[in-house]
Coordinates of C-alpha atoms in Angstrom, one line a residue:
Chain N
M1 CA 0.1 -0.1 0.0
G2 CA 2.9 2.4 0.8
T3 CA 4.5 1.8 -2.4
F4 CA 1.2 2.4 -4.3
V5 CA 0.7 5.7 -2.6
Q6 CA 4.2 6.6 -3.2
L7 CA 4.0 5.8 -6.8
V8 CA 0.7 7.8 -7.1
V9 CA 2.3 10.9 -5.4
D10 CA 5.5 10.7 -7.6
G11 CA 3.2 10.4 -10.6
L12 CA 1.3 13.6 -9.7
S13 CA 4.5 15.4 -9.3
A14 CA 5.9 14.4 -12.7
G15 CA 2.5 14.9 -14.2
S16 CA 2.4 18.5 -12.9
V17 CA 5.4 19.2 -15.3
Y18 CA 3.8 17.7 -18.2
A19 CA 0.7 19.7 -17.3
A20 CA 2.6 23.1 -17.4
I21 CA 4.0 22.5 -20.8
A22 CA 0.5 21.2 -21.8
L23 CA -1.0 24.4 -20.5
A24 CA 1.3 26.6 -22.5
I25 CA 0.5 24.5 -25.7
V26 CA -3.3 25.1 -24.9
L27 CA -2.7 28.8 -24.4
V28 CA -1.1 29.2 -27.9
H29 CA -3.8 26.8 -29.3
S30 CA -6.3 28.8 -27.9
A31 CA -5.1 32.2 -29.2
T32 CA -3.9 31.0 -32.6
G33 CA -5.4 27.6 -33.3
L34 CA -2.0 25.9 -33.7
I35 CA 0.1 23.5 -31.8
N36 CA 3.4 24.8 -31.1
F37 CA 6.0 21.9 -31.0
A38 CA 8.6 24.4 -30.2
Q39 CA 7.0 25.2 -26.8
G40 CA 9.4 22.9 -24.9
G41 CA 12.5 24.2 -26.7
M42 CA 11.5 27.9 -26.0
A43 CA 11.0 26.9 -22.4
V44 CA 14.7 25.3 -22.2
L45 CA 16.1 28.5 -23.9
S46 CA 14.6 30.5 -21.0
V47 CA 15.9 28.1 -18.4
Y48 CA 19.4 28.5 -20.0
I49 CA 19.1 32.2 -19.5
A50 CA 18.3 31.8 -16.0
W51 CA 21.0 29.2 -15.4
W52 CA 23.6 31.5 -17.1
L53 CA 22.5 34.3 -14.9
T54 CA 22.9 32.3 -11.8
T55 CA 26.5 31.1 -12.7
R56 CA 27.3 35.0 -12.9
G57 CA 26.2 35.2 -9.3
V58 CA 22.6 36.6 -10.0
P59 CA 20.2 35.4 -7.1
L60 CA 17.9 32.4 -8.4
I61 CA 14.8 34.2 -8.0
V62 CA 16.0 37.3 -9.8
A63 CA 17.4 35.0 -12.5
L64 CA 14.0 33.2 -12.9
L65 CA 12.0 36.5 -13.1
V66 CA 14.5 37.9 -15.7
S67 CA 14.1 34.7 -17.8
I68 CA 10.3 34.9 -17.7
V69 CA 10.4 38.5 -18.9
F70 CA 12.8 37.3 -21.6
S71 CA 10.5 34.6 -22.6
I72 CA 7.5 37.0 -22.8
A73 CA 9.4 39.0 -25.2
F74 CA 10.8 36.1 -27.1
G75 CA 7.4 34.4 -27.4
A76 CA 5.9 37.7 -28.8
L77 CA 8.8 38.3 -31.3
V78 CA 8.5 34.6 -32.5
E79 CA 4.8 35.2 -33.3
R80 CA 5.4 38.6 -34.9
Y81 CA 8.3 37.9 -37.0
L82 CA 8.1 34.1 -37.7
M83 CA 4.7 32.8 -37.1
R84 CA 2.8 35.7 -38.5
R85 CA 3.9 34.7 -42.1
F86 CA 2.2 31.2 -41.8
E87 CA -0.6 31.9 -39.6
R88 CA -3.1 32.7 -42.3
G89 CA -1.9 29.9 -44.6
D90 CA -2.0 26.3 -44.3
P91 CA -2.1 25.3 -40.5
D92 CA 0.0 22.3 -41.5
T93 CA 2.9 24.5 -42.8
A94 CA 2.7 26.4 -39.5
V95 CA 3.0 23.4 -37.3
V96 CA 6.0 22.1 -39.3
V97 CA 7.5 25.7 -38.8
T98 CA 7.4 25.3 -35.1
I99 CA 9.1 21.8 -35.4
G100 CA 11.9 23.5 -37.4
L101 CA 12.0 26.1 -34.6
L102 CA 12.4 23.4 -32.0
T103 CA 15.3 21.9 -33.9
L104 CA 16.9 25.4 -34.3
I105 CA 16.6 26.4 -30.7
T106 CA 17.9 23.0 -29.5
G107 CA 21.0 23.5 -31.9
V108 CA 21.7 27.1 -30.9
A109 CA 21.5 26.1 -27.1
G110 CA 23.9 23.3 -27.7
W111 CA 26.3 25.5 -29.6
L112 CA 26.1 28.2 -27.0
W113 CA 26.1 26.0 -23.9
T114 CA 27.2 22.6 -25.0
Y115 CA 25.1 19.4 -24.7
N116 CA 26.6 18.6 -21.3
N117 CA 24.2 18.2 -18.3
Q118 CA 24.2 21.4 -16.2
Q119 CA 23.1 21.4 -12.7
F120 CA 20.3 23.8 -12.1
P121 CA 19.5 25.1 -8.4
S122 CA 16.0 24.4 -7.3
L123 CA 13.4 26.9 -5.8
F124 CA 12.3 24.2 -3.4
S125 CA 14.1 22.1 -0.8
L126 CA 14.6 18.5 -1.4
D127 CA 13.6 17.8 2.3
T128 CA 10.7 15.4 2.5
V129 CA 7.6 15.7 4.4
S130 CA 6.0 12.4 5.8
F131 CA 2.4 11.8 6.2
L132 CA 0.4 8.5 6.2
G133 CA 3.6 6.4 5.5
V134 CA 4.3 8.5 2.3
S135 CA 7.3 10.8 2.0
V136 CA 6.9 13.7 -0.4
S137 CA 9.7 16.0 -1.2
Q138 CA 8.8 19.8 -0.8
R139 CA 10.0 20.1 -4.4
S140 CA 7.2 17.9 -5.5
L141 CA 4.6 19.6 -3.4
G142 CA 5.9 23.0 -4.5
T143 CA 5.8 22.0 -8.2
T144 CA 2.2 20.7 -7.9
A145 CA 1.0 23.8 -5.9
V146 CA 2.5 26.2 -8.6
I147 CA 0.8 24.2 -11.4
I148 CA -2.4 24.3 -9.6
V149 CA -2.2 28.1 -9.0
V150 CA -1.2 28.6 -12.8
M151 CA -4.1 26.5 -13.9
A152 CA -6.7 28.4 -12.0
A153 CA -5.2 31.6 -13.1
L154 CA -5.6 30.6 -16.8
Q155 CA -9.0 29.3 -16.5
G156 CA -9.8 32.7 -14.9
L157 CA -8.1 34.6 -17.6
F158 CA -10.0 32.9 -20.4
L159 CA -13.3 32.7 -18.8
G160 CA -13.3 35.7 -16.5
T161 CA -11.3 38.7 -18.4
K162 CA -11.8 40.7 -21.4
L163 CA -8.5 39.8 -22.5
G164 CA -9.3 36.1 -22.4
L165 CA -12.5 36.8 -24.3
A166 CA -10.5 38.6 -27.0
L167 CA -7.8 35.8 -27.1
R168 CA -10.7 33.2 -27.7
A169 CA -12.4 35.3 -30.3
V170 CA -9.1 35.9 -32.3
A171 CA -8.4 32.1 -32.1
N172 CA -11.8 31.3 -33.3
N173 CA -12.2 33.7 -36.2
P174 CA -9.5 36.3 -36.6
E175 CA -11.3 38.1 -39.5
S176 CA -14.5 38.6 -37.5
A177 CA -12.7 39.3 -34.4
A178 CA -10.9 42.2 -36.4
F179 CA -14.2 43.5 -37.8
S180 CA -15.1 44.1 -34.1
G181 CA -12.1 46.2 -33.6
L182 CA -9.9 43.5 -32.0
P183 CA -6.2 44.3 -32.6
V184 CA -5.6 40.7 -33.9
G185 CA -1.7 40.9 -34.3
R186 CA -1.2 42.4 -30.9
L187 CA -3.4 39.7 -29.2
L188 CA -1.6 36.9 -30.9
M189 CA 1.7 38.3 -29.5
V190 CA 0.2 38.4 -26.0
G191 CA -0.9 34.8 -26.3
W192 CA 2.4 33.7 -27.4
G193 CA 4.3 35.8 -24.9
L194 CA 2.1 34.5 -22.1
A195 CA 2.6 30.9 -23.2
A196 CA 6.3 31.3 -23.3
A197 CA 6.3 32.6 -19.9
L198 CA 4.4 29.5 -18.7
G199 CA 6.9 27.3 -20.5
A200 CA 9.7 28.9 -18.7
V201 CA 8.0 28.3 -15.4
A202 CA 7.7 24.7 -16.2
G203 CA 11.2 24.4 -17.3
A204 CA 12.6 26.0 -14.2
L205 CA 10.5 23.8 -12.0
V206 CA 11.7 20.6 -13.7
A207 CA 15.4 21.6 -14.5
P208 CA 16.9 20.6 -10.9
Q209 CA 15.3 17.1 -11.4
L210 CA 16.3 16.3 -14.9
T211 CA 19.5 18.6 -15.0
L212 CA 19.7 21.1 -17.9
T213 CA 20.3 20.0 -21.3
P214 CA 19.1 21.4 -24.7
G215 CA 16.8 18.4 -25.2
M216 CA 15.7 18.4 -21.5
L217 CA 12.0 18.9 -22.2
D218 CA 11.7 16.6 -25.4
N219 CA 10.1 13.8 -23.5
A220 CA 8.0 16.1 -21.3
L221 CA 6.7 17.6 -24.6
V222 CA 5.6 14.2 -25.9
Y223 CA 3.7 13.7 -22.6
A224 CA 2.3 17.1 -22.7
L225 CA 0.9 16.6 -26.2
A226 CA -0.7 13.4 -25.0
A227 CA -2.2 15.3 -22.1
V228 CA -3.4 18.1 -24.5
I229 CA -5.2 15.4 -26.7
L230 CA -6.5 13.5 -23.8
G231 CA -7.7 16.5 -21.8
G232 CA -9.3 18.2 -24.8
L233 CA -7.7 21.3 -26.5
T234 CA -10.2 23.7 -25.0
S235 CA -9.9 23.1 -21.3
P236 CA -7.1 24.0 -19.0
V237 CA -8.6 22.1 -16.2
G238 CA -9.0 19.1 -18.3
V239 CA -5.4 19.1 -19.5
V240 CA -3.9 19.2 -16.1
V241 CA -6.2 16.4 -14.8
A242 CA -5.1 14.5 -18.1
A243 CA -1.5 15.1 -17.2
W244 CA -1.8 14.0 -13.8
L245 CA -3.6 10.9 -14.9
I246 CA -0.7 10.3 -17.4
G247 CA 2.0 10.7 -14.8
V248 CA 0.2 8.4 -12.3
L249 CA -0.8 5.7 -14.8
E250 CA 2.6 5.6 -16.3
N251 CA 4.3 5.2 -12.9
L252 CA 1.8 2.4 -11.8
A253 CA 2.0 0.4 -15.1
A254 CA 5.8 0.4 -14.9
V255 CA 5.7 -1.4 -11.4
Y256 CA 2.5 -3.3 -11.6
V257 CA 2.2 -4.5 -15.3
P258 CA 5.3 -6.6 -15.5
F259 CA 5.8 -6.5 -19.4
I260 CA 5.6 -2.6 -19.6
G261 CA 8.4 -2.0 -17.0
Y262 CA 10.3 1.3 -17.2
D263 CA 11.3 0.7 -20.8
L264 CA 7.7 0.6 -22.1
K265 CA 6.2 3.1 -19.9
V266 CA 6.3 5.8 -22.4
A267 CA 3.7 4.1 -24.5
V268 CA 1.2 4.2 -21.6
P269 CA -0.2 7.6 -22.4
F270 CA -0.7 6.7 -26.1
I271 CA -2.5 3.6 -25.2
L272 CA -4.7 5.7 -23.0
I273 CA -5.2 8.3 -25.8
F274 CA -6.4 5.5 -28.1
V275 CA -8.9 4.1 -25.6
V276 CA -10.3 7.5 -24.6
L277 CA -10.6 8.9 -28.1
L278 CA -12.5 5.8 -29.1
V279 CA -15.1 6.8 -26.6
R280 CA -14.8 10.6 -26.5
P281 CA -13.3 12.1 -29.7
Q282 CA -13.4 15.6 -28.0
G283 CA -11.1 14.4 -25.2
L284 CA -12.1 13.9 -21.6
F285 CA -13.2 17.4 -21.0
G286 CA -13.2 19.2 -24.4
R287 CA -16.3 20.7 -25.8
K288 CA -17.5 19.1 -29.0
T289 CA -17.2 21.2 -32.0
V290 CA -20.3 21.3 -34.1
V291 CA -19.9 22.1 -37.7
R292 CA -23.0 23.3 -39.5
V293 CA -23.1 23.4 -43.3
Chain D
M1 CA -23.6 65.4 -45.5
T2 CA -21.9 62.6 -47.1
L3 CA -20.7 59.8 -44.6
L4 CA -18.8 57.4 -47.2
E5 CA -17.5 58.2 -50.5
L6 CA -15.9 55.6 -52.7
E7 CA -14.1 57.1 -55.8
D8 CA -13.0 55.0 -58.7
L9 CA -11.9 51.9 -56.5
T10 CA -9.7 49.4 -58.2
A11 CA -8.6 46.0 -56.7
S12 CA -7.1 42.8 -57.9
Y13 CA -6.7 39.2 -56.6
G14 CA -3.3 38.3 -58.1
P15 CA -3.7 39.0 -61.9
V16 CA -7.5 39.2 -61.9
Q17 CA -8.8 42.6 -61.6
V18 CA -12.0 42.3 -59.5
L19 CA -12.6 46.2 -59.1
D20 CA -12.1 48.4 -62.0
G21 CA -13.6 51.8 -61.1
V22 CA -16.4 51.5 -58.5
S23 CA -18.0 54.8 -57.1
L24 CA -20.7 55.0 -54.5
S25 CA -21.8 57.7 -52.0
V26 CA -23.7 57.0 -48.8
P27 CA -25.3 60.0 -47.2
D28 CA -25.5 60.3 -43.2
N29 CA -28.4 57.8 -42.2
G30 CA -28.6 56.7 -45.9
A31 CA -28.7 53.1 -47.1
V32 CA -27.2 52.3 -50.4
G33 CA -27.5 48.9 -52.1
I34 CA -25.0 47.2 -54.4
L35 CA -26.6 45.0 -57.1
G36 CA -24.8 42.8 -59.6
A37 CA -24.2 39.3 -60.9
N38 CA -21.9 36.8 -59.2
G39 CA -18.3 38.0 -59.4
A40 CA -19.3 41.6 -60.3
G41 CA -17.3 42.7 -57.2
K42 CA -20.0 43.4 -54.6
T43 CA -18.3 41.5 -51.7
T44 CA -14.9 42.9 -52.7
T45 CA -16.2 46.5 -52.5
L46 CA -17.2 45.8 -48.8
R47 CA -14.0 44.1 -48.1
A48 CA -12.2 47.0 -49.6
I49 CA -14.1 49.4 -47.3
S50 CA -13.4 47.3 -44.2
G51 CA -9.7 47.1 -44.9
T52 CA -9.4 43.3 -45.7
V53 CA -8.6 43.9 -49.4
R54 CA -5.9 46.3 -50.8
T55 CA -7.2 48.8 -53.3
G56 CA -6.5 51.7 -55.4
G57 CA -8.8 54.7 -55.5
R58 CA -10.2 56.7 -52.6
I59 CA -12.3 55.6 -49.7
V60 CA -13.4 58.7 -47.8
F61 CA -15.2 58.0 -44.4
D62 CA -16.5 61.0 -42.5
G63 CA -14.1 63.3 -44.4
R64 CA -11.0 61.2 -43.9
D65 CA -9.3 58.8 -46.4
I66 CA -9.3 55.4 -44.8
R67 CA -7.8 53.5 -47.6
G68 CA -4.9 51.3 -46.2
L69 CA -6.2 51.1 -42.6
R70 CA -6.3 47.7 -41.1
P71 CA -9.6 46.0 -40.4
D72 CA -9.5 46.8 -36.7
Q73 CA -8.6 50.5 -37.2
V74 CA -11.6 50.7 -39.6
A75 CA -13.7 49.2 -37.0
A76 CA -12.6 51.6 -34.4
L77 CA -13.9 54.5 -36.7
G78 CA -17.3 53.1 -36.5
I79 CA -17.8 50.9 -39.4
A80 CA -19.1 47.3 -38.7
H81 CA -18.9 44.6 -41.3
V82 CA -21.4 41.7 -41.3
P83 CA -19.5 39.4 -43.7
E84 CA -20.8 37.0 -46.2
G85 CA -21.3 33.7 -44.5
R86 CA -22.1 35.5 -41.3
G87 CA -18.6 35.3 -39.6
T88 CA -20.0 34.6 -36.2
L89 CA -17.7 33.2 -33.4
G90 CA -18.8 29.6 -33.4
D91 CA -16.9 28.3 -30.5
L92 CA -18.1 31.2 -28.3
T93 CA -21.4 31.4 -26.7
V94 CA -24.1 33.9 -28.0
R95 CA -23.5 36.2 -25.0
D96 CA -19.6 36.1 -25.6
N97 CA -20.2 37.0 -29.3
L98 CA -22.2 40.1 -28.3
R99 CA -19.4 41.1 -25.9
V100 CA -16.7 40.6 -28.5
G101 CA -18.9 43.1 -30.7
A102 CA -18.7 45.7 -27.9
Y103 CA -14.9 45.1 -27.5
L104 CA -13.8 48.7 -28.1
R105 CA -16.4 50.2 -25.7
R106 CA -15.6 51.0 -22.2
D107 CA -19.3 51.8 -20.9
R108 CA -20.2 48.6 -18.9
K109 CA -23.8 49.7 -18.3
G110 CA -24.4 50.7 -21.9
I111 CA -23.1 47.4 -23.1
A112 CA -25.4 45.6 -20.8
E113 CA -28.3 47.8 -22.0
D114 CA -27.4 47.0 -25.7
I115 CA -27.2 43.3 -25.1
D116 CA -30.7 43.5 -23.7
F117 CA -31.7 45.7 -26.8
C118 CA -30.2 43.0 -29.1
L119 CA -32.1 40.3 -27.4
E120 CA -35.4 42.1 -27.6
L121 CA -34.9 42.7 -31.3
F122 CA -34.0 39.1 -31.9
P123 CA -36.0 37.1 -29.1
N124 CA -34.6 33.8 -30.7
L125 CA -31.2 34.8 -29.4
A126 CA -32.4 35.2 -25.9
D127 CA -33.5 31.6 -25.8
R128 CA -30.1 30.6 -26.8
I129 CA -27.8 33.0 -25.0
T130 CA -25.6 30.3 -23.5
S131 CA -25.4 28.1 -26.7
N132 CA -22.3 28.3 -29.0
A133 CA -22.9 30.1 -32.0
S134 CA -22.2 27.2 -34.1
A135 CA -25.1 25.3 -32.6
L136 CA -27.5 28.1 -33.8
S137 CA -29.7 27.8 -36.9
G138 CA -28.7 29.8 -40.2
G139 CA -31.2 32.4 -39.5
E140 CA -30.2 32.7 -35.7
Q141 CA -26.6 33.0 -36.8
Q142 CA -27.4 35.7 -39.2
M143 CA -29.3 37.6 -36.5
L144 CA -26.4 37.1 -34.1
A145 CA -23.9 38.5 -36.8
V146 CA -26.0 41.5 -37.1
A147 CA -26.4 42.0 -33.4
R148 CA -22.6 41.6 -32.8
A149 CA -22.1 44.4 -35.4
I150 CA -24.8 46.6 -33.7
M151 CA -22.8 46.1 -30.3
S152 CA -20.0 48.4 -31.5
K153 CA -22.5 51.2 -32.0
P154 CA -21.4 51.6 -35.7
R155 CA -22.1 54.7 -37.7
L156 CA -22.0 52.7 -40.9
L157 CA -23.1 48.9 -41.3
L158 CA -21.7 47.0 -44.3
L159 CA -24.1 44.0 -44.9
D160 CA -23.2 41.2 -47.1
E161 CA -25.7 38.8 -48.3
A162 CA -27.7 38.7 -45.2
S163 CA -30.3 36.5 -46.8
L164 CA -28.0 33.8 -48.1
G165 CA -29.1 30.3 -47.4
L166 CA -32.1 31.4 -45.3
A167 CA -35.8 30.4 -46.0
P168 CA -37.8 33.3 -47.4
S169 CA -39.8 34.0 -44.2
T170 CA -36.5 34.1 -42.2
A171 CA -34.8 36.2 -44.6
K172 CA -37.8 38.7 -44.3
N173 CA -37.5 38.7 -40.5
V174 CA -34.0 39.5 -40.7
Y175 CA -34.5 42.4 -43.1
D176 CA -37.4 43.7 -41.1
A177 CA -35.3 43.8 -38.0
I178 CA -32.5 45.5 -39.9
R179 CA -34.9 48.0 -41.2
H180 CA -36.2 48.6 -37.7
L181 CA -32.5 49.3 -36.7
R182 CA -32.1 51.8 -39.4
L183 CA -35.1 53.7 -38.3
T184 CA -34.5 53.6 -34.6
L185 CA -30.7 54.1 -34.6
G186 CA -30.2 56.0 -37.7
I187 CA -27.3 53.7 -38.8
A188 CA -26.1 54.3 -42.5
M189 CA -25.8 51.2 -44.5
V190 CA -24.1 49.6 -47.6
V191 CA -26.1 46.6 -48.4
V192 CA -25.1 43.8 -50.8
E193 CA -27.9 41.4 -51.6
Q194 CA -28.6 39.0 -54.3
N195 CA -32.3 39.2 -53.7
A196 CA -33.0 42.7 -54.9
N197 CA -36.8 42.6 -54.0
L198 CA -35.4 42.2 -50.4
A199 CA -32.7 45.0 -50.8
F200 CA -35.3 47.4 -52.0
T201 CA -37.2 47.2 -48.9
L202 CA -34.3 48.6 -47.0
V203 CA -32.2 50.8 -49.3
D204 CA -33.1 54.4 -50.7
S205 CA -30.8 53.9 -53.8
A206 CA -28.4 51.5 -55.2
T207 CA -25.6 51.2 -57.7
V208 CA -25.3 48.3 -60.2
L209 CA -21.8 46.8 -60.7
E210 CA -20.8 44.9 -63.9
T211 CA -17.4 43.3 -63.9
G212 CA -16.1 45.5 -61.3
R213 CA -17.5 48.7 -62.5
S214 CA -20.3 51.1 -61.5
V215 CA -22.5 51.1 -64.5
L216 CA -25.8 52.5 -63.1
T217 CA -26.8 54.5 -60.2
G218 CA -30.3 55.6 -59.0
T219 CA -32.9 55.8 -56.5
S220 CA -34.8 52.6 -55.5
A221 CA -37.9 53.9 -57.4
E222 CA -35.9 54.9 -60.5
L223 CA -34.1 51.5 -60.6
K224 CA -37.3 49.5 -59.8
G225 CA -39.0 51.3 -62.9
M226 CA -36.2 50.2 -65.3
D227 CA -36.9 47.2 -67.7
E228 CA -33.4 45.8 -67.6
I229 CA -33.2 46.0 -63.8
R230 CA -36.5 44.2 -63.6
R231 CA -35.5 41.4 -65.8
A232 CA -32.0 41.0 -64.3
Y233 CA -32.7 41.2 -60.6
L234 CA -36.3 41.3 -59.8
G235 CA -37.6 38.2 -61.7
G236 CA -39.5 39.8 -64.5

């Protein structure tokens, strides 16, 4: 029993990181209708900025804030000067551009900072808290808490603010949004900037555990995409729940299903996607899109 | 006073010249129709005004040349475009569609009042206020598109084929409501409409486009009296 609960808690903690990347992907998708495969890569770049600052003696919290500001600007610039050219065209082209961007960022990070693992300091202590026979690190608790706050803030932004309404309108129909006076270009930059900031937070949370490399978030991106599909592209809450589900199930499967083990556990989210989408094509929490001809 | 003046508008999609000298004048509180066959340039003329198509010539709104402005800048001047195919925000609820329409306004109280006004004008929408726009019938979507435009308190409404795909009785209801808006709010209009009989219930005058050029302009009464207009657009 103790092992089971421990696995669940560890799974929630890992799932929280997938959730953060997934939330960034949902944010960009909500604002532009695109899946940004470079979301993880952009986050890694921000973490490198923070890491580089800490090696220059800047306090961690300041370095993180600077990297978040950097990522907002970087996200907005990527939208304005790269994605803008592709957004009105074929969405497939735009998605391929984001994959290209991921490759480019990974290469540039490797060139600037090498592919060696770098130690990244943690915001939260590794000391454990014990209750009910389960020991949980403060880092796991902190990571999960940050994700819950971010999720609630996003849900509030989209459903409770005028900016959120505008971002949803632009994603749904940019031309009609412009006819109502919405500055479409600026709103897209805001959406990308916010998403990049979210990715930077996720990257900083996970970097101490994974150690910093240019490809640090590649695996997390795969899980995050799984969470996005599973949770439904339109629902921040759904995506976080799905990410937790994936984190927990992959941990449990690795231990309790003998033929899966640690080697095959990466397949678990995809088996889950397959089963869920058979029953609910819009994802667990997504709204059904009705197309009327 | 003239609110909108188009002078010798030209536009092309790639090598294809779609507008080749369109001129049009809309007085304050006036409603002007654009008639013409498919491909004559009616929709493109509206898109030129709202800034979604690059054009040559002059587009003067309220004494100011607005050619080259972005669509959101044009909207901010008080021009609301109800595009062909309605252009509602399908994934948003009816209420959110109306709120988006009021995006540039800051008067919370006035916005709430105008939402009530729209729901009174289109009672069907009141019943569907929390539905996604994509779940509405074609007629309801057209009403929502018009209501969304009204929410911006425009001085000029660009209306593109509001009857397209609607049952005749529904189309008539939509036009009755728009005529009511015209009379009560005094909004000027440019109306593109295949169904000229319907258009003439709303507009004071109209211009006829042929292959991107204004070939004839007159009051509704004059145009309705012309044999070639009757044959081409009024069904005999």
